[in-house]
Short mmCIF file of C-alpha atoms in Angstrom, two decimals:
data_model
loop_
_atom_site.label_atom_id
_atom_site.label_comp_id
_atom_site.label_asym_id
_atom_site.label_seq_id
_atom_site.Cartn_x
_atom_site.Cartn_y
_atom_site.Cartn_z
CA MET M 1 3.27 -34.74 -25.28
CA LYS M 2 0.94 -34.23 -28.18
CA ILE M 3 2.46 -31.33 -30.04
CA LEU M 4 0.52 -29.25 -32.68
CA VAL M 5 2.63 -27.46 -35.22
CA VAL M 6 1.03 -24.56 -37.05
CA SER M 7 3.35 -23.40 -39.79
CA ALA M 8 2.80 -20.44 -42.65
CA HIS M 9 5.43 -20.37 -45.42
CA PRO M 10 4.13 -19.48 -48.82
CA GLU M 11 7.27 -21.92 -50.63
CA PRO M 12 6.80 -25.57 -49.78
CA LYS M 13 10.67 -25.70 -50.92
CA SER M 14 11.91 -22.98 -48.47
CA PHE M 15 14.46 -23.50 -45.66
CA ASN M 16 11.21 -22.40 -43.32
CA THR M 17 9.73 -25.72 -44.59
CA ALA M 18 12.68 -27.79 -44.21
CA MET M 19 13.01 -26.61 -40.56
CA ARG M 20 9.60 -27.23 -39.76
CA ASP M 21 9.95 -30.78 -40.98
CA GLU M 22 13.21 -31.27 -39.34
CA GLY M 23 11.31 -30.30 -36.03
CA ILE M 24 8.45 -32.71 -36.45
CA ALA M 25 10.87 -35.27 -37.48
CA THR M 26 13.00 -34.88 -34.59
CA LEU M 27 9.80 -34.55 -31.92
CA ARG M 28 8.29 -37.68 -33.61
CA GLU M 29 11.45 -39.50 -32.90
CA ALA M 30 11.79 -38.41 -29.35
CA GLY M 31 8.25 -40.11 -29.02
CA HIS M 32 6.03 -37.15 -28.83
CA GLU M 33 2.85 -37.19 -31.20
CA VAL M 34 2.71 -34.27 -33.73
CA VAL M 35 -0.24 -32.70 -35.51
CA LEU M 36 0.50 -30.52 -38.40
CA SER M 37 -1.77 -27.13 -39.46
CA ASP M 38 -0.05 -26.19 -42.62
CA LEU M 39 -1.87 -23.03 -43.00
CA TYR M 40 -0.91 -22.19 -46.51
CA ALA M 41 -1.49 -25.77 -47.82
CA MET M 42 -4.98 -25.74 -45.93
CA ASP M 43 -5.53 -22.35 -47.51
CA PHE M 44 -6.68 -21.19 -44.16
CA ASP M 45 -9.16 -18.23 -44.33
CA PRO M 46 -7.39 -15.60 -42.12
CA VAL M 47 -10.13 -12.92 -41.89
CA ALA M 48 -12.35 -12.75 -38.74
CA ARG M 49 -15.99 -12.12 -40.14
CA ALA M 50 -19.70 -12.82 -39.68
CA SER M 51 -19.59 -16.05 -41.30
CA ASP M 52 -17.22 -17.75 -38.69
CA PHE M 53 -20.59 -18.10 -36.58
CA GLN M 54 -23.52 -20.49 -37.03
CA GLU M 55 -25.62 -18.56 -34.75
CA ARG M 56 -25.62 -14.83 -33.85
CA SER M 57 -26.70 -13.34 -30.34
CA ASP M 58 -27.07 -10.15 -32.41
CA GLY M 59 -27.72 -10.59 -36.02
CA ASN M 60 -27.53 -6.84 -36.58
CA TYR M 61 -24.60 -6.06 -35.08
CA LEU M 62 -21.18 -8.08 -35.20
CA ASN M 63 -19.55 -8.03 -31.78
CA TYR M 64 -16.81 -10.30 -32.52
CA ALA M 65 -15.68 -11.63 -29.13
CA LEU M 66 -19.45 -11.72 -27.79
CA GLU M 67 -20.37 -14.06 -30.73
CA GLN M 68 -16.97 -16.25 -30.13
CA ARG M 69 -18.19 -17.02 -26.55
CA ARG M 70 -21.97 -17.97 -27.32
CA ASN M 71 -20.82 -20.17 -30.58
CA MET M 72 -18.01 -21.74 -28.56
CA GLU M 73 -20.49 -22.92 -26.01
CA ASN M 74 -23.07 -23.80 -28.40
CA GLY M 75 -20.63 -25.72 -30.84
CA THR M 76 -21.90 -23.50 -33.44
CA LEU M 77 -18.41 -21.99 -34.95
CA SER M 78 -17.56 -22.47 -38.26
CA PRO M 79 -16.01 -25.70 -39.20
CA ASP M 80 -12.68 -24.49 -39.86
CA ILE M 81 -12.50 -22.76 -36.29
CA LYS M 82 -14.00 -25.73 -34.67
CA ASP M 83 -11.19 -28.24 -35.90
CA GLU M 84 -8.32 -25.94 -35.23
CA LEU M 85 -9.47 -25.18 -31.68
CA GLU M 86 -10.04 -28.68 -31.04
CA LYS M 87 -6.38 -29.35 -31.74
CA VAL M 88 -5.17 -26.25 -29.70
CA LEU M 89 -7.16 -27.66 -26.89
CA GLU M 90 -5.87 -31.08 -27.06
CA CYS M 91 -2.26 -30.24 -27.64
CA ASP M 92 0.27 -30.06 -24.78
CA MET M 93 2.89 -27.86 -26.67
CA LEU M 94 2.17 -25.66 -29.74
CA LEU M 95 4.87 -24.74 -31.78
CA LEU M 96 4.67 -21.70 -34.39
CA ASN M 97 6.89 -22.12 -37.47
CA PHE M 98 6.96 -19.00 -39.49
CA PRO M 99 9.29 -16.11 -41.33
CA VAL M 100 9.13 -13.38 -39.57
CA PHE M 101 7.22 -10.88 -41.51
CA TRP M 102 7.34 -7.39 -40.03
CA PHE M 103 8.32 -8.58 -36.90
CA SER M 104 5.58 -10.49 -36.64
CA VAL M 105 3.75 -13.59 -37.51
CA PRO M 106 2.59 -13.52 -41.69
CA ALA M 107 -1.11 -12.25 -42.03
CA ILE M 108 -2.23 -16.00 -42.72
CA MET M 109 -1.24 -16.96 -39.18
CA LYS M 110 -2.54 -13.53 -37.54
CA GLY M 111 -5.71 -14.46 -38.75
CA TRP M 112 -5.04 -18.27 -37.70
CA ILE M 113 -5.02 -16.60 -34.03
CA ASP M 114 -7.85 -13.68 -34.56
CA ARG M 115 -10.16 -16.72 -35.35
CA VAL M 116 -9.25 -19.62 -33.21
CA PHE M 117 -8.00 -18.15 -29.72
CA VAL M 118 -11.65 -17.68 -28.68
CA SER M 119 -12.93 -15.37 -26.10
CA GLY M 120 -14.66 -17.07 -23.29
CA LYS M 121 -12.60 -20.72 -23.49
CA MET M 122 -9.13 -19.28 -23.93
CA TYR M 123 -9.55 -15.70 -21.86
CA GLY M 124 -11.71 -13.39 -20.44
CA GLY M 125 -12.23 -11.03 -17.55
CA ARG M 126 -9.38 -11.44 -15.08
CA ARG M 127 -8.21 -14.86 -16.83
CA PHE M 128 -5.21 -14.19 -18.73
CA TYR M 129 -1.52 -14.22 -18.41
CA ASP M 130 -0.88 -16.95 -15.69
CA ARG M 131 -4.81 -17.70 -15.14
CA GLY M 132 -5.19 -17.78 -18.87
CA GLY M 133 -7.74 -21.03 -19.99
CA LEU M 134 -4.59 -23.00 -21.50
CA ARG M 135 -2.22 -22.63 -18.18
CA GLY M 136 -0.61 -25.90 -18.39
CA LYS M 137 0.42 -26.01 -21.74
CA LYS M 138 3.90 -25.10 -23.38
CA ALA M 139 4.50 -22.92 -26.40
CA LEU M 140 7.48 -22.41 -28.86
CA VAL M 141 7.88 -19.95 -31.61
CA ALA M 142 10.30 -20.97 -34.21
CA VAL M 143 11.48 -18.47 -37.00
CA THR M 144 13.46 -17.89 -39.89
CA ILE M 145 14.59 -13.78 -39.64
CA GLY M 146 16.54 -11.63 -42.50
CA SER M 147 18.17 -10.12 -39.44
CA ARG M 148 21.43 -10.58 -37.85
CA GLN M 149 21.77 -11.76 -34.10
CA HIS M 150 23.64 -8.33 -33.24
CA MET M 151 20.62 -6.36 -34.67
CA PHE M 152 18.93 -7.22 -31.28
CA GLY M 153 19.80 -6.47 -27.84
CA GLU M 154 19.72 -3.59 -25.40
CA ASP M 155 21.83 -0.95 -27.51
CA ALA M 156 21.04 -2.83 -30.80
CA ILE M 157 19.26 -1.24 -33.42
CA HIS M 158 16.02 -2.95 -33.19
CA GLY M 159 16.34 -3.30 -29.38
CA PRO M 160 15.97 -6.47 -27.09
CA PHE M 161 14.12 -9.06 -29.26
CA GLY M 162 11.65 -9.83 -26.18
CA GLU M 163 10.15 -6.22 -26.94
CA MET M 164 9.75 -6.50 -30.78
CA PHE M 165 8.01 -9.76 -30.33
CA ARG M 166 6.26 -9.15 -26.63
CA HIS M 167 2.80 -8.75 -28.60
CA LEU M 168 3.16 -12.29 -29.71
CA LEU M 169 5.14 -14.02 -26.77
CA GLN M 170 3.47 -11.96 -23.87
CA GLY M 171 0.47 -10.62 -25.66
CA THR M 172 -0.65 -13.62 -27.60
CA LEU M 173 0.72 -16.62 -26.09
CA HIS M 174 1.34 -16.23 -22.88
CA TYR M 175 -2.32 -13.99 -22.56
CA VAL M 176 -4.27 -17.33 -23.09
CA GLY M 177 -2.01 -18.94 -20.56
CA PHE M 178 1.01 -20.78 -22.28
CA ASP M 179 4.34 -21.21 -20.71
CA VAL M 180 6.49 -19.65 -23.38
CA LEU M 181 9.72 -21.53 -24.05
CA PRO M 182 12.29 -19.09 -25.50
CA PRO M 183 11.84 -18.78 -29.22
CA TYR M 184 14.24 -20.73 -31.80
CA ILE M 185 15.59 -18.17 -33.83
CA ALA M 186 17.17 -18.76 -37.54
CA TRP M 187 19.38 -15.57 -38.04
CA HIS M 188 20.07 -14.18 -41.47
CA VAL M 189 18.75 -17.05 -43.40
CA PRO M 190 18.13 -15.36 -46.85
CA TYR M 191 21.77 -14.48 -46.84
CA ILE M 192 23.46 -17.39 -45.86
CA SER M 193 25.16 -20.72 -47.07
CA HIS M 194 23.84 -24.21 -47.83
CA GLU M 195 26.46 -25.43 -44.97
CA GLU M 196 25.25 -22.64 -42.74
CA ARG M 197 21.60 -23.80 -43.28
CA GLY M 198 22.55 -27.40 -42.24
CA ASP M 199 24.13 -25.96 -38.98
CA ILE M 200 21.06 -24.63 -38.17
CA LEU M 201 19.17 -27.48 -38.84
CA ARG M 202 21.36 -29.66 -36.73
CA SER M 203 21.27 -26.55 -33.82
CA TYR M 204 17.22 -26.68 -34.23
CA ARG M 205 17.40 -30.32 -33.93
CA ARG M 206 19.41 -30.21 -30.37
CA TYR M 207 17.39 -27.47 -29.20
CA LEU M 208 14.04 -29.29 -29.73
CA GLN M 209 15.87 -32.59 -28.13
CA SER M 210 15.99 -30.42 -25.09
CA ILE M 211 12.86 -28.72 -24.49
CA ASP M 212 12.16 -30.66 -21.29
CA GLN M 213 15.08 -29.04 -19.86
CA LEU M 214 14.07 -25.29 -21.06
CA ARG M 215 12.71 -22.95 -18.43
CA PRO M 216 9.62 -20.90 -20.01
CA ILE M 217 9.86 -16.77 -20.35
CA GLU M 218 8.91 -15.07 -17.30
CA PHE M 219 6.18 -12.73 -17.19
CA PRO M 220 4.59 -10.79 -15.13
CA SER M 221 1.73 -12.66 -12.46
CA LEU M 222 -1.73 -11.42 -12.10
CA ASN M 223 -1.14 -12.20 -8.39
CA ASP M 224 0.93 -8.67 -8.20
CA PHE M 225 -2.22 -6.99 -9.41
CA ASP M 226 -5.34 -5.96 -7.89
CA GLU M 227 -8.94 -6.38 -9.26
CA LEU M 228 -8.77 -3.42 -11.43
CA LEU M 229 -5.09 -4.70 -12.49
CA ARG M 230 -3.25 -2.16 -10.90
CA PRO M 231 -0.17 -3.07 -9.23
CA VAL M 232 -0.46 -4.36 -5.45
CA GLN M 233 1.57 -1.86 -3.47
CA PRO M 234 4.05 -3.85 -1.76
CA THR M 235 3.41 -4.78 1.92
CA PRO M 236 5.20 -2.48 4.20
CA VAL M 237 7.52 -4.83 5.99
CA ALA M 238 6.65 -4.52 9.74
CA ILE M 239 9.47 -3.09 11.92
CA MET M 240 10.77 -5.64 14.02
CA GLU M 241 11.14 -3.78 17.99
CA THR M 242 13.74 -5.01 19.70
CA PRO M 243 12.07 -6.63 23.11
CA ALA M 244 13.12 -4.46 26.11
CA ASP M 245 15.17 -6.26 28.22
CA MET P 1 -1.90 16.87 -46.60
CA LYS P 2 -2.95 14.02 -48.73
CA ILE P 3 -4.02 11.45 -46.16
CA LEU P 4 -4.70 7.66 -46.81
CA VAL P 5 -6.90 6.38 -44.19
CA VAL P 6 -6.80 2.48 -43.99
CA SER P 7 -9.49 0.61 -41.75
CA ALA P 8 -10.30 -2.62 -40.71
CA HIS P 9 -13.34 -3.32 -38.63
CA PRO P 10 -15.98 -6.39 -39.36
CA GLU P 11 -18.95 -4.38 -38.26
CA PRO P 12 -19.38 -1.12 -39.95
CA LYS P 13 -21.75 0.31 -37.32
CA SER P 14 -19.08 -0.33 -35.05
CA PHE P 15 -17.80 2.67 -32.64
CA ASN P 16 -14.13 1.78 -34.64
CA THR P 17 -16.15 2.79 -37.80
CA ALA P 18 -17.51 6.01 -36.27
CA MET P 19 -14.11 6.97 -34.96
CA ARG P 20 -12.84 6.54 -38.52
CA ASP P 21 -15.36 8.60 -39.99
CA GLU P 22 -15.30 11.44 -37.27
CA GLY P 23 -11.68 11.62 -37.87
CA ILE P 24 -12.07 11.71 -41.84
CA ALA P 25 -14.76 14.57 -41.55
CA THR P 26 -12.28 16.49 -39.04
CA LEU P 27 -9.19 16.12 -41.35
CA ARG P 28 -11.73 17.26 -44.35
CA GLU P 29 -12.86 20.33 -42.44
CA ALA P 30 -9.16 20.99 -41.74
CA GLY P 31 -8.57 21.53 -45.36
CA HIS P 32 -6.79 17.79 -45.96
CA GLU P 33 -7.43 15.47 -48.75
CA VAL P 34 -8.63 12.15 -47.36
CA VAL P 35 -8.23 8.97 -49.37
CA LEU P 36 -10.31 5.95 -47.45
CA SER P 37 -9.01 2.07 -47.71
CA ASP P 38 -11.68 0.02 -45.79
CA LEU P 39 -10.29 -3.41 -46.07
CA TYR P 40 -13.28 -5.25 -45.09
CA ALA P 41 -15.93 -3.68 -47.78
CA MET P 42 -13.11 -4.07 -50.14
CA ASP P 43 -12.63 -7.79 -49.33
CA PHE P 44 -8.96 -7.41 -49.33
CA ASP P 45 -6.85 -10.54 -49.51
CA PRO P 46 -4.19 -10.39 -46.97
CA VAL P 47 -2.34 -13.55 -47.78
CA ALA P 48 1.02 -12.91 -49.52
CA ARG P 49 1.03 -15.65 -52.51
CA ALA P 50 2.33 -16.51 -55.59
CA SER P 51 -0.57 -14.79 -57.59
CA ASP P 52 0.62 -11.76 -56.38
CA PHE P 53 3.18 -11.51 -59.01
CA GLN P 54 2.30 -11.29 -62.72
CA GLU P 55 5.80 -12.21 -63.82
CA ARG P 56 8.21 -14.29 -61.61
CA SER P 57 12.14 -14.28 -61.60
CA ASP P 58 11.83 -17.97 -60.55
CA GLY P 59 8.72 -19.80 -61.25
CA ASN P 60 9.78 -23.01 -59.34
CA TYR P 61 10.69 -21.02 -55.90
CA LEU P 62 8.73 -18.46 -54.49
CA ASN P 63 11.09 -15.78 -52.79
CA TYR P 64 8.50 -13.38 -52.23
CA ALA P 65 10.56 -10.17 -51.26
CA LEU P 66 12.66 -11.13 -54.43
CA GLU P 67 9.34 -10.90 -56.60
CA GLN P 68 8.41 -7.89 -54.76
CA ARG P 69 11.31 -5.88 -56.18
CA ARG P 70 11.33 -7.46 -59.61
CA ASN P 71 7.56 -6.81 -59.92
CA MET P 72 7.55 -3.34 -58.28
CA GLU P 73 9.97 -2.30 -60.80
CA ASN P 74 8.32 -4.07 -63.89
CA GLY P 75 4.64 -2.40 -62.89
CA THR P 76 3.66 -6.19 -62.69
CA LEU P 77 2.52 -6.36 -59.16
CA SER P 78 -1.10 -7.94 -59.04
CA PRO P 79 -3.54 -4.94 -59.37
CA ASP P 80 -5.28 -4.66 -56.10
CA ILE P 81 -1.52 -4.69 -54.47
CA LYS P 82 -0.75 -1.63 -57.30
CA ASP P 83 -3.77 0.09 -56.29
CA GLU P 84 -3.13 0.47 -52.55
CA LEU P 85 0.61 1.10 -53.02
CA GLU P 86 -0.38 3.92 -55.36
CA LYS P 87 -2.13 5.39 -52.23
CA VAL P 88 0.60 4.95 -50.06
CA LEU P 89 3.23 6.82 -52.39
CA GLU P 90 1.08 9.22 -52.92
CA CYS P 91 -0.14 10.28 -49.55
CA ASP P 92 1.66 12.53 -46.88
CA MET P 93 0.12 10.94 -43.89
CA LEU P 94 -1.10 7.26 -43.51
CA LEU P 95 -3.63 6.75 -40.76
CA LEU P 96 -4.36 3.35 -39.49
CA ASN P 97 -7.31 2.89 -37.81
CA PHE P 98 -8.30 -0.45 -36.43
CA PRO P 99 -9.26 -2.39 -33.24
CA VAL P 100 -6.49 -3.92 -31.35
CA PHE P 101 -6.78 -7.83 -31.79
CA TRP P 102 -3.85 -9.50 -29.75
CA PHE P 103 -1.87 -6.21 -29.33
CA SER P 104 -1.53 -5.93 -33.13
CA VAL P 105 -3.54 -5.12 -35.95
CA PRO P 106 -6.56 -7.50 -37.40
CA ALA P 107 -5.10 -10.01 -40.19
CA ILE P 108 -6.70 -8.27 -42.97
CA MET P 109 -4.67 -5.04 -41.96
CA LYS P 110 -1.57 -7.35 -41.53
CA GLY P 111 -1.99 -9.00 -45.00
CA TRP P 112 -2.41 -5.27 -46.25
CA ILE P 113 0.93 -4.39 -44.60
CA ASP P 114 2.62 -7.90 -45.95
CA ARG P 115 2.03 -7.40 -49.48
CA VAL P 116 2.10 -3.41 -49.83
CA PHE P 117 4.94 -2.50 -48.07
CA VAL P 118 6.96 -4.18 -50.80
CA SER P 119 10.68 -4.61 -50.54
CA GLY P 120 13.06 -2.34 -52.65
CA LYS P 121 10.86 0.57 -52.89
CA MET P 122 10.10 0.79 -49.06
CA TYR P 123 13.01 -0.71 -47.56
CA GLY P 124 16.16 -2.63 -48.23
CA GLY P 125 19.77 -3.17 -47.33
CA ARG P 126 20.30 -0.27 -44.84
CA ARG P 127 17.39 1.53 -46.36
CA PHE P 128 15.29 1.55 -43.25
CA TYR P 129 14.19 3.28 -40.06
CA ASP P 130 15.41 7.13 -40.78
CA ARG P 131 16.72 6.21 -44.12
CA GLY P 132 13.52 4.20 -45.32
CA GLY P 133 12.10 4.64 -48.55
CA LEU P 134 8.72 6.84 -47.42
CA ARG P 135 11.24 8.96 -45.10
CA GLY P 136 9.34 12.44 -44.89
CA LYS P 137 5.64 10.87 -44.52
CA LYS P 138 4.01 10.51 -41.62
CA ALA P 139 2.14 7.85 -40.04
CA LEU P 140 -0.79 7.74 -36.88
CA VAL P 141 -2.04 4.93 -35.57
CA ALA P 142 -5.92 5.25 -34.01
CA VAL P 143 -7.10 2.49 -32.23
CA THR P 144 -9.93 1.13 -29.64
CA ILE P 145 -8.98 -1.36 -27.09
CA GLY P 146 -10.60 -3.32 -24.43
CA SER P 147 -7.64 -2.44 -21.66
CA ARG P 148 -7.58 0.35 -19.61
CA GLN P 149 -5.04 2.86 -19.45
CA HIS P 150 -3.60 1.84 -16.36
CA MET P 151 -3.16 -1.47 -17.83
CA PHE P 152 0.04 0.05 -19.94
CA GLY P 153 3.18 1.55 -18.42
CA GLU P 154 6.62 0.89 -16.61
CA ASP P 155 4.92 -1.46 -13.91
CA ALA P 156 1.76 -2.02 -15.12
CA ILE P 157 0.30 -5.51 -16.30
CA HIS P 158 1.31 -5.28 -19.85
CA GLY P 159 4.07 -3.17 -19.66
CA PRO P 160 4.96 0.19 -21.82
CA PHE P 161 2.35 0.39 -24.82
CA GLY P 162 5.40 1.13 -26.67
CA GLU P 163 6.79 -1.88 -26.22
CA MET P 164 3.89 -4.07 -26.84
CA PHE P 165 3.42 -2.32 -30.11
CA ARG P 166 6.92 -1.99 -31.06
CA HIS P 167 6.94 -4.16 -33.86
CA LEU P 168 4.11 -2.14 -35.21
CA LEU P 169 5.28 1.57 -34.45
CA GLN P 170 9.06 1.13 -34.96
CA GLY P 171 9.40 -2.31 -36.47
CA THR P 172 6.89 -1.51 -39.36
CA LEU P 173 5.89 1.97 -39.89
CA HIS P 174 9.03 3.82 -38.76
CA TYR P 175 10.79 0.71 -40.64
CA VAL P 176 9.96 2.03 -44.04
CA GLY P 177 10.62 5.61 -42.72
CA PHE P 178 7.48 7.38 -41.84
CA ASP P 179 7.79 9.80 -38.80
CA VAL P 180 5.44 7.88 -36.52
CA LEU P 181 3.23 10.48 -34.29
CA PRO P 182 2.01 9.32 -30.79
CA PRO P 183 -0.79 6.70 -31.25
CA TYR P 184 -4.57 7.72 -30.27
CA ILE P 185 -6.11 5.12 -28.00
CA ALA P 186 -9.53 4.66 -27.29
CA TRP P 187 -9.57 2.71 -23.88
CA HIS P 188 -11.57 0.12 -22.55
CA VAL P 189 -14.43 0.70 -25.79
CA PRO P 190 -16.21 -2.25 -25.06
CA TYR P 191 -17.24 -1.58 -21.62
CA ILE P 192 -17.78 2.22 -21.34
CA SER P 193 -21.03 4.26 -21.63
CA HIS P 194 -22.58 6.01 -24.85
CA GLU P 195 -21.85 9.20 -23.46
CA GLU P 196 -17.95 8.11 -22.73
CA ARG P 197 -17.91 7.21 -26.61
CA GLY P 198 -19.24 10.73 -27.36
CA ASP P 199 -16.40 12.24 -25.16
CA ILE P 200 -13.69 10.21 -26.93
CA LEU P 201 -15.23 11.26 -30.26
CA ARG P 202 -14.55 14.78 -29.24
CA SER P 203 -10.96 14.18 -27.89
CA TYR P 204 -10.00 12.58 -30.80
CA ARG P 205 -11.30 15.37 -33.22
CA ARG P 206 -9.42 17.85 -30.98
CA TYR P 207 -6.35 15.23 -31.37
CA LEU P 208 -6.42 15.37 -35.15
CA GLN P 209 -6.75 18.99 -34.74
CA SER P 210 -3.54 19.32 -33.40
CA ILE P 211 -1.42 16.80 -35.57
CA ASP P 212 0.65 19.80 -37.05
CA GLN P 213 1.91 20.24 -33.58
CA LEU P 214 2.67 16.39 -32.92
CA ARG P 215 6.11 15.57 -32.35
CA PRO P 216 6.96 12.23 -33.78
CA ILE P 217 8.08 9.30 -31.40
CA GLU P 218 12.05 9.07 -31.28
CA PHE P 219 13.53 5.87 -32.61
CA PRO P 220 17.08 4.91 -32.93
CA SER P 221 19.06 6.53 -36.09
CA LEU P 222 21.31 4.64 -38.51
CA ASN P 223 23.83 7.36 -38.22
CA ASP P 224 24.67 5.54 -34.71
CA PHE P 225 25.37 2.26 -36.25
CA ASP P 226 27.87 1.09 -38.60
CA GLU P 227 27.40 -0.79 -41.93
CA LEU P 228 27.05 -4.10 -40.40
CA LEU P 229 24.63 -2.06 -37.85
CA ARG P 230 26.49 -2.39 -34.92
CA PRO P 231 26.39 0.08 -32.33
CA VAL P 232 28.98 2.57 -33.07
CA GLN P 233 31.33 2.99 -29.81
CA PRO P 234 31.26 6.81 -28.97
CA THR P 235 34.46 8.57 -30.02
CA PRO P 236 36.80 8.94 -26.64
CA VAL P 237 36.82 12.42 -25.64
CA ALA P 238 40.60 13.40 -25.92
CA ILE P 239 42.27 13.91 -22.78
CA MET P 240 43.05 17.85 -22.40
CA GLU P 241 46.59 17.95 -21.14
CA THR P 242 47.07 21.02 -18.80
CA PRO P 243 49.77 23.04 -20.70
CA ALA P 244 52.91 23.00 -18.72
CA ASP P 245 53.53 26.28 -16.96
#
């Protein structure tokens, strides 16, 4: 596979960065082609703004999604967006590697999403979820987090992990069509020992060696919703009449 | 009340901005004192980085949360963070006004959270949720969104609104202790008529006139969890023995 790794940690010597590099080495050893976007090293600008567009449909009023569509079609997105967009379109798998900030991605990565996941090409109208523009590609989230594992779950203090991160796993990655693999979560990282961190690196390595076997998370299918995206009522089962005998 | 409005729309002529201004006017008419942080107008830098700190505990390794605690205590956070932090600490209510980007806040607002919600002062250890540093203050989220209302709910295509936005409502605002009021949501905004937009402004005005009566969203209480934040087992009810007679 061609794999795009996007990472966002402000400290190059962090464990999060070590995990990213262990991941890249593992994937390359398995024969995959890996491209890295290290957003801090690139000094990536995360703010969606007018200068993202070299042409404007309306120079007096910025409709960001509309200008994304027009500038995508005309090849006039700003060069930094164009570069990242090309990497996303060419990859078979996107791997987001980041430290959890507020149960989500750091701002620099949120802005990479805001600016690079362009309307029109990646989604639009009823082209989202299992009809999203990037369907057929995989996505994987690999994070370090301060919480302990027992802090997520049905009766846990933060509730299920999938609900706290639904905006990212379903609302962002699956929205544009990715098959989203189960996230790799390195728990309680700021508080654990050097040995435990070594264990995590080994477990992450094994995880990535098995990605071909991982089944994507299940999400709603647009097939179960009508043209206004209301749930389709289940078709009543025809009552089988006993043939008169 | 002292109310801090934080807004984040790249187009000053947008409906989102009109809603913000209608909100500010309504709150002022009701006698509240309103301060505005318009993040785009301020060109707020959303990226958490080493230069956020004028002093460092460790100049060779950036532990962001640790430096937040030290620099908060010593008054050495960068001036832009200090200004915003002071506004948050002085307010009785925080109102976040933004267009939904990827079922969350735009990157410029995510970075305002990443940089201003400092560790130590606002949260830390077991000081979060109903024990968070900002308990006693209210928070309100007011958004414009492309979705229709029927696209959120138990059987709806995106699931319940509270789950898609749990990272923000519970995981961010309530995490630091805010009582989070039910969000005001302006539905389907890019697709509706001028008249419908007028209806929304009037309904938002009525909503803000009633904020004193709104009950905060209910979230888990730390009282129901032990010192490792595991759910406390319910105390078994003593079996009442029937007195022998």
